[in-house]
Amino acid sequence: MSEIPAKATESEDPSGGARAKSSGVLAADAVLAAGAAHDPADRVTGSAADRVTGGPADGVDDSVGEAAAHGDAMWQSSPPGSIYDYIKVASFSIGPDGLVDQWSLRAEQIFGISADKAVGMDPIDAFVDPDLRERGQRKMAEILDGREWTGVVPFRMPDPVPGGGRGEQGLAEVYVMPTQSLDGEKAAVCIVVDVRTLRSIETDLAASQAIFGQSPFGFLLIDPDLRIRRANHRFSSIFGGDPDDHRGKGVHDYLPRPEAERVSATLRRVLQTGESITDMHVTGFVPGSEERRHWSINLYRVHSGSGRPIGVAWLGTDITARRAAAREAAAARRNLALLNEAGARIGNSLDLETTARELLDVVVPGFCDLATVDLYQGLLAGDETPPGLADGSAELRRVAFSSAVSDAPFAGSGAPVAVGAVHHFPFNSPCADALRTARPQLIPGEEGGLVQSTLAVPMVAHDTVVGLAQFSRTKGSEPFGDRDRDLAVELAARAAVCIDNARLYRREHERALILQRSLLPPGDPVASGLDIACRYLPGNASTGRPSEVGGDWFDVIELPGHRTALVVGDVMGRGLRAAVAMGELRTAVRTLALLDLEPAEVLSALDEIARGLGTPGGVQQATRAARRPREADLSEVYLATCVYAVYDSVTRRCTFANAGHLPPVLVEPGEPALMLDVPPGMPLGVGGEPFEEVEVELPEGALLALYTDGLVESRDHPLDEGLNAFVGALTDPSRPLEDVCDHVLNTLDTHHGEDDLALLMARVQGLPADSVGDWTLPREPRSVGRAREHARRQLLSWDLEPLVDTTELLVSELVTNALRYGEGEIRLRLLLDGTLVCEVWDSGLVQPRRRRARDTDEGGRGLQLVGLLSAAWGSRRTPRGKTVWFELPLPDGETGLTDPAEALLSLF
């Protein structure tokens, strides 16, 4: 029998030991229970149990120990809560015959044999292996001879089924105490402890001690009174002292009162419900530091071996650094989101004020509570470069203000500045210093004011300061930090670049508009026999967005004989390129109109010019290139539509030619508006097709409208719908033309969008019959005198006596030239309107040519004389010959007339 070292002692007084009564085993159990409460060895074991359970071995409170001291422990009705809840201890007694005569309930639990079977058994035969029974019998004899014995004995459970094999193996520590029966015979009481349970408890205690003592987290055991029963070294290293110094303290000794109340309520809830608490955040301070600390606390209820709650385990982790990192990460995410939002919202408009407001919409209230933007006044006035004086005190205009707490103007240092007001910062002010150095300045708030602090951030674009942004936080908000400063600089820089882009766009756009308007007729056009009204609107002008220059144009050109050319055209595309092309075409139209060509001829020549606009070599190079097969470069193709009309105020007839343009609209008195059927032809720049002419007689008071597609077509309204709406708007042509134009634009306002538009309206007012003198003269020398007589008589009837002599002289020269160089009969016509026009018609095709006569020549000075005495003169072809004309201004008392005698002398 292998036996762990044991010792045997002989009782000094065998009869003086505990005498077994009829309830001897129960008495032994009671003694063990009482001894566990008082024996020092048991108290050591109890402290080990403390390490296992987190509480004392003697139960929940000290009252149990007092009861045991007075011998009342055996009457304790509640679970004892001692170490015997964890270890397996049993007792049984052996009679004088060496057989079991008493068997306790705990013995039943350990060995699994009921008392009725165990009583009368030989413990050596029942529990000891056959190999060890001989030694066991010797030991039993010694015990029955009155010797005490203690040792560790291997044992096995009896076979559950006879012959079924060996039972379960075990190891027991046995303490045998000799006793005497009532008859004085020697017996023994055996106390048995399951060694395996003890080894398990030792392992658990060691593991518990390692976990508790070596844990990198603060570990507390808190009793039901919410007092610390045990603390580990990690906890004491944070709050000072030794672990034992914290025994008996509560959460109020470590946390501020509101936080301690919250934690105490949570501890009570855990004790009552048994529900664990995970990652509860607690805030407080540690001794010797003013820094606020944060901990993550896990709480769970701890039970005794009998399952009774004996306290709460507290496991705490310092998360101050983690919280700080989380705040930094949250701030970084917030700043990144703010930058993303700024990138999406700032710069959507090419307007300076709108861009400034977009910046404030982003930062208030996400970044600050109040904000303003000031831009240099010179920047808004359109200067070439932003003006910034060296002292930073140049004039600025407040263009935007936003507040999340108040609608009052921003109240920084000095008087409040309203939006739109012009101001400047004092030289020594932080704002002026920020503008001067191009670096942000942190300005503390005033005492008693709303603002806690302000960041004055210069708005820098391309190394140039364009303005100043101020971001303010009210008192009670988080103060500005370095990260906030960097974010403010980035936001201001992004807005500054967008503002600078808007400034450049505004400058270029204004230049383009100036160019375009300079290419349109200045003021209100005046025409003979017509009442003119016109309108031009750049693209987006009615939508509130920045207007865009385009290629639409109109023109009113005075022609000889009180005739007028009406032109409306549209270069495809928008922007400066289209405006420049429009200017070139308009100049070409005016040049061709002065040649007094027919409308179809004007458009044909204009088509050739448009084809040459995108070719360096001009029209001829473009014509040659068009004959060679190649891929067209659309960026160099200029296409335009144009309608050209010539109105004669004497006959009230109008000749139209159209190059792919929308048809003119005519409104006759008392009739609905209608679109004239003018063949559209091909757009200018296409080439290859001739243009047709249509002549229409216009009744007195009729209204003629020429327009571009921007008036009647948009993305939301198709062309047919717009044309019908335009025709329907011309319902009352008798109203003043200016009112008619306004009515049309107001009616079709929803149709106007991105494209620019031009509208030219003319009311027919024919030349009265008494303002026209018309005579036909035979081809004979006497016709010269007759022509002078007709002219004198007509001028006197018009009360133009001051013009009689000059007119007679010039009529005589033109009629003489018609007789000498012309063909067919001669026609003389005088027209009176704003000026006096004299026309001499003949059938000859040879145009008169003015030349300089030598001093010795007797003739050749007639046309020179006409040029000297008239305001203008010229000749034009007609279907049946030619017409030579001159024009004289009417006497108004201010314009002096040239003396014919002096003009004749100047020729020599």
XYZ file of C-alpha atoms in Angstrom, residues 541-835:
295
model
C -30.707 87.228 -67.211
C -34.252 86.357 -66.134
C -33.292 83.399 -63.945
C -31.049 85.220 -61.484
C -27.954 83.309 -62.554
C -24.876 85.044 -64.030
C -25.782 86.266 -67.511
C -23.950 84.696 -70.421
C -22.975 86.570 -73.554
C -24.130 85.068 -76.798
C -24.319 85.572 -80.518
C -27.763 87.190 -80.923
C -27.822 90.624 -82.545
C -30.087 93.088 -84.278
C -29.448 96.186 -86.307
C -31.300 99.067 -87.921
C -29.423 100.528 -90.914
C -30.515 103.681 -92.724
C -30.340 103.345 -96.505
C -30.567 106.010 -99.218
C -34.007 107.160 -100.262
C -35.473 106.988 -96.765
C -35.231 103.241 -96.799
C -34.291 101.128 -93.779
C -32.618 97.733 -93.424
C -33.828 95.634 -90.481
C -31.484 92.801 -89.421
C -31.807 90.125 -86.763
C -29.286 87.296 -86.476
C -28.078 84.553 -84.159
C -24.625 82.984 -84.081
C -24.842 79.461 -82.771
C -23.209 78.960 -79.400
C -22.554 81.179 -76.411
C -19.677 82.964 -74.831
C -17.027 85.333 -76.013
C -16.335 83.344 -79.172
C -19.947 83.690 -80.304
C -19.974 87.398 -79.416
C -16.845 88.042 -81.475
C -18.270 86.161 -84.453
C -21.474 88.150 -84.083
C -19.504 91.400 -84.145
C -17.710 90.408 -87.318
C -20.944 89.429 -89.044
C -22.716 92.597 -87.932
C -19.895 94.729 -89.269
C -20.037 92.827 -92.539
C -23.817 93.349 -92.758
C -23.484 97.088 -92.297
C -20.743 97.221 -94.918
C -22.792 95.246 -97.405
C -25.895 97.314 -96.657
C -24.033 100.545 -97.514
C -23.368 99.059 -100.944
C -27.145 99.109 -101.346
C -27.284 95.476 -102.423
C -30.454 93.491 -102.616
C -31.312 91.411 -99.495
C -30.509 88.109 -101.198
C -27.158 89.443 -102.367
C -26.354 90.652 -98.868
C -26.994 87.195 -97.395
C -24.978 85.477 -100.117
C -21.985 87.687 -99.411
C -22.502 87.228 -95.678
C -22.533 83.457 -96.140
C -19.111 83.607 -97.775
C -17.809 85.750 -94.936
C -19.178 83.327 -92.297
C -17.479 80.412 -94.025
C -14.171 82.231 -93.833
C -14.377 83.157 -90.132
C -12.861 79.887 -88.963
C -10.143 79.755 -91.650
C -6.894 81.751 -91.408
C -6.841 82.277 -95.179
C -10.302 83.813 -95.310
C -13.115 83.077 -97.720
C -11.021 81.799 -100.637
C -9.076 79.407 -98.421
C -12.325 78.181 -96.890
C -13.780 77.604 -100.343
C -10.778 75.553 -101.461
C -10.787 73.554 -98.231
C -14.479 72.814 -98.629
C -13.800 71.166 -101.975
C -11.301 68.733 -100.420
C -12.690 65.805 -98.415
C -11.704 66.176 -94.783
C -13.121 65.867 -91.315
C -14.687 69.105 -90.207
C -13.335 70.731 -87.109
C -16.517 71.789 -85.393
C -14.629 74.127 -83.081
C -13.735 76.258 -86.128
C -17.151 76.207 -87.812
C -19.214 79.391 -87.459
C -22.886 78.966 -88.226
C -25.450 81.708 -87.948
C -29.025 82.433 -88.902
C -30.131 85.827 -90.150
C -33.166 87.586 -91.569
C -32.511 90.729 -93.618
C -35.341 93.087 -94.612
C -35.315 96.379 -96.553
C -38.273 98.681 -96.002
C -39.115 101.571 -98.354
C -41.065 104.246 -96.509
C -42.355 105.771 -99.759
C -43.998 102.625 -101.095
C -44.402 100.852 -97.725
C -43.020 97.732 -99.319
C -40.590 95.445 -97.491
C -38.303 92.906 -99.102
C -37.231 89.918 -96.987
C -34.441 87.374 -97.324
C -33.940 84.616 -94.768
C -30.900 82.456 -93.921
C -32.283 79.693 -91.711
C -33.906 82.113 -89.265
C -37.336 82.074 -87.673
C -40.018 83.734 -89.810
C -41.005 87.383 -89.193
C -44.368 88.055 -87.576
C -46.729 90.667 -89.033
C -49.719 92.161 -87.252
C -52.036 94.231 -89.457
C -54.546 96.600 -87.857
C -57.661 94.725 -86.853
C -56.181 91.367 -87.868
C -54.574 88.563 -85.813
C -50.826 88.153 -85.931
C -49.402 85.852 -88.570
C -46.000 84.506 -89.507
C -44.821 85.580 -92.939
C -44.033 82.811 -95.344
C -40.397 83.643 -96.095
C -38.290 80.779 -97.469
C -35.834 79.980 -94.657
C -32.818 79.099 -96.763
C -29.627 77.596 -95.333
C -27.843 79.047 -92.297
C -24.878 81.314 -92.910
C -21.629 79.380 -93.079
C -23.084 76.333 -94.814
C -22.866 77.699 -98.368
C -23.876 76.212 -101.678
C -27.493 77.392 -101.793
C -28.914 80.692 -103.118
C -31.287 82.804 -101.052
C -34.762 83.838 -102.122
C -36.479 87.211 -101.668
C -40.085 87.920 -100.769
C -41.639 91.388 -101.137
C -44.589 92.309 -98.939
C -46.617 95.501 -98.896
C -47.168 96.655 -95.334
C -50.333 98.572 -94.479
C -50.179 101.775 -92.477
C -49.977 101.042 -88.753
C -48.926 97.418 -89.235
C -46.549 95.869 -86.704
C -43.499 93.881 -87.824
C -41.577 91.700 -85.331
C -38.168 90.115 -85.867
C -36.728 87.938 -83.094
C -34.308 85.136 -82.202
C -35.021 81.640 -80.919
C -34.078 82.505 -77.332
C -37.440 84.244 -77.033
C -39.592 81.315 -78.090
C -37.553 78.171 -77.346
C -36.133 76.627 -74.167
C -35.493 73.225 -72.644
C -38.928 73.172 -71.061
C -40.872 74.673 -73.959
C -40.622 73.376 -77.526
C -40.338 75.744 -80.469
C -43.921 75.345 -81.725
C -45.307 76.122 -78.283
C -43.106 79.187 -78.008
C -44.054 80.477 -81.465
C -47.748 80.112 -80.720
C -47.304 81.906 -77.412
C -45.382 84.710 -79.114
C -48.025 85.159 -81.814
C -50.725 85.095 -79.145
C -48.963 87.827 -77.152
C -49.186 90.282 -80.086
C -52.882 91.035 -79.601
C -52.924 94.821 -79.451
C -50.502 96.371 -81.952
C -51.932 99.846 -81.371
C -50.242 100.164 -77.975
C -46.924 102.015 -77.730
C -44.133 99.822 -79.016
C -42.212 99.950 -75.744
C -45.270 98.618 -73.931
C -45.700 95.898 -76.551
C -42.087 94.764 -76.071
C -42.475 94.654 -72.292
C -45.739 92.738 -72.605
C -44.123 90.144 -74.869
C -41.151 89.635 -72.546
C -43.359 89.381 -69.475
C -45.677 86.917 -71.194
C -42.841 84.718 -72.460
C -40.648 85.111 -69.379
C -40.991 81.431 -68.468
C -39.691 80.496 -71.913
C -36.479 82.439 -71.552
C -33.589 80.516 -70.030
C -29.966 79.891 -70.884
C -29.985 81.387 -74.413
C -29.825 85.117 -75.062
C -32.557 86.803 -77.047
C -33.064 89.748 -79.373
C -36.393 91.339 -80.258
C -36.853 94.054 -82.903
C -40.290 95.530 -83.447
C -41.245 98.185 -86.009
C -44.563 99.949 -86.644
C -45.154 101.057 -90.214
C -45.554 104.795 -90.669
C -45.291 105.443 -94.402
C -44.042 108.718 -95.811
C -47.012 111.042 -96.455
C -47.847 111.779 -100.106
C -47.286 115.506 -99.639
C -43.728 114.745 -98.520
C -42.867 113.251 -101.904
C -42.208 115.090 -105.152
C -41.843 112.894 -108.250
C -41.348 114.015 -111.862
C -40.384 112.359 -115.121
C -38.220 114.372 -117.501
C -37.581 113.745 -121.175
C -34.099 113.143 -122.355
C -33.375 116.668 -123.695
C -31.272 119.644 -122.566
C -34.324 121.628 -121.467
C -34.955 119.040 -118.759
C -32.155 120.556 -116.682
C -34.040 123.819 -116.315
C -37.316 122.079 -115.717
C -35.706 120.038 -112.977
C -34.521 123.224 -111.259
C -38.006 124.721 -111.527
C -39.652 121.605 -110.031
C -37.166 121.557 -107.178
C -37.621 125.296 -106.430
C -41.394 125.069 -106.452
C -41.449 121.978 -104.221
C -39.028 123.403 -101.692
C -40.975 126.619 -101.431
C -44.133 124.635 -100.769
C -42.299 122.860 -97.941
C -41.040 126.156 -96.545
C -37.432 125.188 -97.255
C -36.355 128.408 -98.979
C -32.824 128.273 -97.440
C -32.204 125.065 -99.370
C -33.447 126.293 -102.706
C -30.187 127.561 -104.181
C -28.116 124.590 -103.085
C -30.761 122.119 -104.218
C -31.103 123.801 -107.626
C -27.358 123.676 -108.161
C -27.010 120.026 -107.197
C -30.113 118.912 -109.104
C -28.726 120.683 -112.178
C -25.440 118.762 -111.848
C -27.101 115.359 -111.432
C -29.576 115.830 -114.258
C -26.774 117.061 -116.516
C -24.743 113.932 -115.754
C -27.793 111.760 -116.481
C -28.195 113.448 -119.847
C -24.523 113.132 -120.750
C -23.699 109.682 -119.411
C -27.026 107.943 -118.755
C -29.677 106.314 -120.871
C -33.449 106.510 -121.183
C -35.794 108.981 -119.611
C -34.872 110.804 -116.413
C -36.791 110.707 -113.145
C -36.452 113.296 -110.391
C -37.740 112.604 -106.894
C -37.606 114.749 -103.743
C -38.280 113.165 -100.345
C -38.869 115.108 -97.147
C -38.639 113.439 -93.762
C -35.868 113.956 -91.287
C -33.667 115.188 -94.124
